[in-house]
GROMACS .gro file of C-alpha atoms in nm:
model
  108
    1MET     CA    1   5.812   1.031  -2.157
    2ASN     CA    2   5.513   0.760  -2.261
    3THR     CA    3   5.615   0.428  -2.161
    4GLY     CA    4   5.431   0.255  -2.370
    5THR     CA    5   5.134   0.211  -2.087
    6GLY     CA    6   4.847   0.484  -2.018
    7THR     CA    7   4.692   0.579  -1.697
    8ILE     CA    8   4.309   0.573  -1.631
    9ASP     CA    9   4.341   0.922  -1.672
   10ARG     CA   10   4.497   0.930  -1.992
   11PRO     CA   11   4.568   0.621  -2.168
   12LEU     CA   12   4.754   0.474  -2.402
   13THR     CA   13   4.426   0.442  -2.622
   14HIS     CA   14   4.071   0.521  -2.631
   15GLU     CA   15   4.024   0.224  -2.859
   16PRO     CA   16   3.867  -0.055  -2.664
   17GLN     CA   17   4.031  -0.377  -2.869
   18LYS     CA   18   4.360  -0.183  -2.821
   19GLN     CA   19   4.344  -0.149  -2.401
   20ALA     CA   20   4.486  -0.395  -2.164
   21PRO     CA   21   4.263  -0.638  -1.990
   22MET     CA   22   4.196  -0.572  -1.649
   23THR     CA   23   4.317  -0.794  -1.369
   24SER     CA   24   4.247  -0.820  -1.075
   25SER     CA   25   4.505  -0.668  -0.765
   26THR     CA   26   4.823  -0.864  -0.629
   27ASN     CA   27   4.824  -0.638  -0.326
   28GLU     CA   28   4.398  -0.822  -0.174
   29PRO     CA   29   4.437  -1.106   0.006
   30LEU     CA   30   4.337  -1.465  -0.063
   31GLY     CA   31   4.012  -1.590   0.097
   32SER     CA   32   3.963  -1.312   0.314
   33ALA     CA   33   3.560  -1.292   0.385
   34THR     CA   34   3.435  -1.596   0.594
   35SER     CA   35   3.382  -1.868   0.491
   36ASP     CA   36   2.908  -1.843   0.468
   37VAL     CA   37   3.003  -1.513   0.315
   38THR     CA   38   3.041  -1.549  -0.055
   39THR     CA   39   3.130  -1.352  -0.336
   40LEU     CA   40   2.828  -1.479  -0.514
   41GLY     CA   41   2.557  -1.387  -0.161
   42ALA     CA   42   2.714  -1.051  -0.093
   43HIS     CA   43   2.677  -0.920  -0.462
   44ALA     CA   44   2.350  -1.078  -0.449
   45ALA     CA   45   2.256  -0.868  -0.137
   46ARG     CA   46   2.465  -0.542  -0.330
   47GLN     CA   47   2.172  -0.584  -0.603
   48ASN     CA   48   1.920  -0.631  -0.368
   49ARG     CA   49   2.053  -0.330  -0.155
   50THR     CA   50   2.107  -0.141  -0.519
   51ARG     CA   51   1.746  -0.238  -0.581
   52GLU     CA   52   1.575  -0.091  -0.319
   53MET     CA   53   1.760   0.224  -0.351
   54GLN     CA   54   1.683   0.270  -0.730
   55LEU     CA   55   1.305   0.186  -0.607
   56ILE     CA   56   1.319   0.433  -0.293
   57PRO     CA   57   1.155   0.692  -0.499
   58GLU     CA   58   0.870   0.532  -0.704
   59ALA     CA   59   0.752   0.399  -0.370
   60LEU     CA   60   0.805   0.748  -0.217
   61ALA     CA   61   0.587   0.898  -0.481
   62ARG     CA   62   0.306   0.635  -0.464
   63ALA     CA   63   0.303   0.742  -0.125
   64HIS     CA   64   0.324   1.139  -0.213
   65MET     CA   65   0.023   1.037  -0.401
   66HIS     CA   66  -0.200   0.806  -0.216
   67ASP     CA   67  -0.166   1.133   0.057
   68ARG     CA   68  -0.344   1.368  -0.242
   69LEU     CA   69  -0.556   1.103  -0.279
   70ARG     CA   70  -0.630   1.100   0.032
   71GLU     CA   71  -0.687   1.458   0.077
   72ALA     CA   72  -0.898   1.530  -0.315
   73ASP     CA   73  -1.135   1.240  -0.125
   74ASP     CA   74  -1.182   1.413   0.253
   75GLN     CA   75  -1.225   1.730   0.054
   76ARG     CA   76  -1.446   1.627  -0.176
   77ALA     CA   77  -1.620   1.491   0.137
   78GLY     CA   78  -1.644   1.790   0.322
   79ALA     CA   79  -1.727   1.987  -0.021
   80ARG     CA   80  -2.061   1.709   0.001
   81LEU     CA   81  -2.131   1.743   0.340
   82ILE     CA   82  -2.080   2.192   0.211
   83ALA     CA   83  -2.397   2.141  -0.024
   84ALA     CA   84  -2.594   1.935   0.212
   85ARG     CA   85  -2.629   2.199   0.450
   86ARG     CA   86  -2.695   2.420   0.164
   87MET     CA   87  -2.968   2.241   0.010
   88GLN     CA   88  -3.064   2.170   0.394
   89ARG     CA   89  -3.136   2.516   0.496
   90ARG     CA   90  -3.281   2.624   0.065
   91ALA     CA   91  -3.516   2.341   0.190
   92GLU     CA   92  -3.601   2.510   0.578
   93ARG     CA   93  -3.659   2.806   0.407
   94ALA     CA   94  -3.922   2.656   0.116
   95SER     CA   95  -4.107   2.493   0.327
   96LEU     CA   96  -4.122   2.835   0.617
   97ARG     CA   97  -4.194   2.997   0.277
   98ALA     CA   98  -4.476   2.737   0.260
   99ARG     CA   99  -4.611   2.749   0.608
  100ARG     CA  100  -4.655   3.169   0.565
  101ALA     CA  101  -4.852   3.119   0.237
  102LEU     CA  102  -5.080   2.822   0.386
  103ALA     CA  103  -5.093   3.099   0.695
  104MET     CA  104  -5.203   3.371   0.463
  105ALA     CA  105  -5.420   3.189   0.256
  106VAL     CA  106  -5.634   3.039   0.575
  107MET     CA  107  -5.618   3.426   0.741
  108GLN     CA  108  -5.833   3.515   0.411
   0.00000   0.00000   0.00000
């Protein structure tokens, strides 16, 4: 049943040096692309598109990190505000204690 040629699924040999070289298909029409669209330009555009596709996860990760950093900054600002209010209340209580102590000292 083996006719001397292999198929893609079942090559005649698995050694690359002994395989038949790749040739272009004769079924494709020649000059089918318009004159202003060259194969080189299409290849460069395809490469740029695949490069952009490969960079999408990196851009998403960068945006995600940016959002997390902004959230962390907001949380830090909120924590500073809470701490400042806590210190202000503590200072107000200390001021009231000092006033009472002064009033008690003056009264005696």
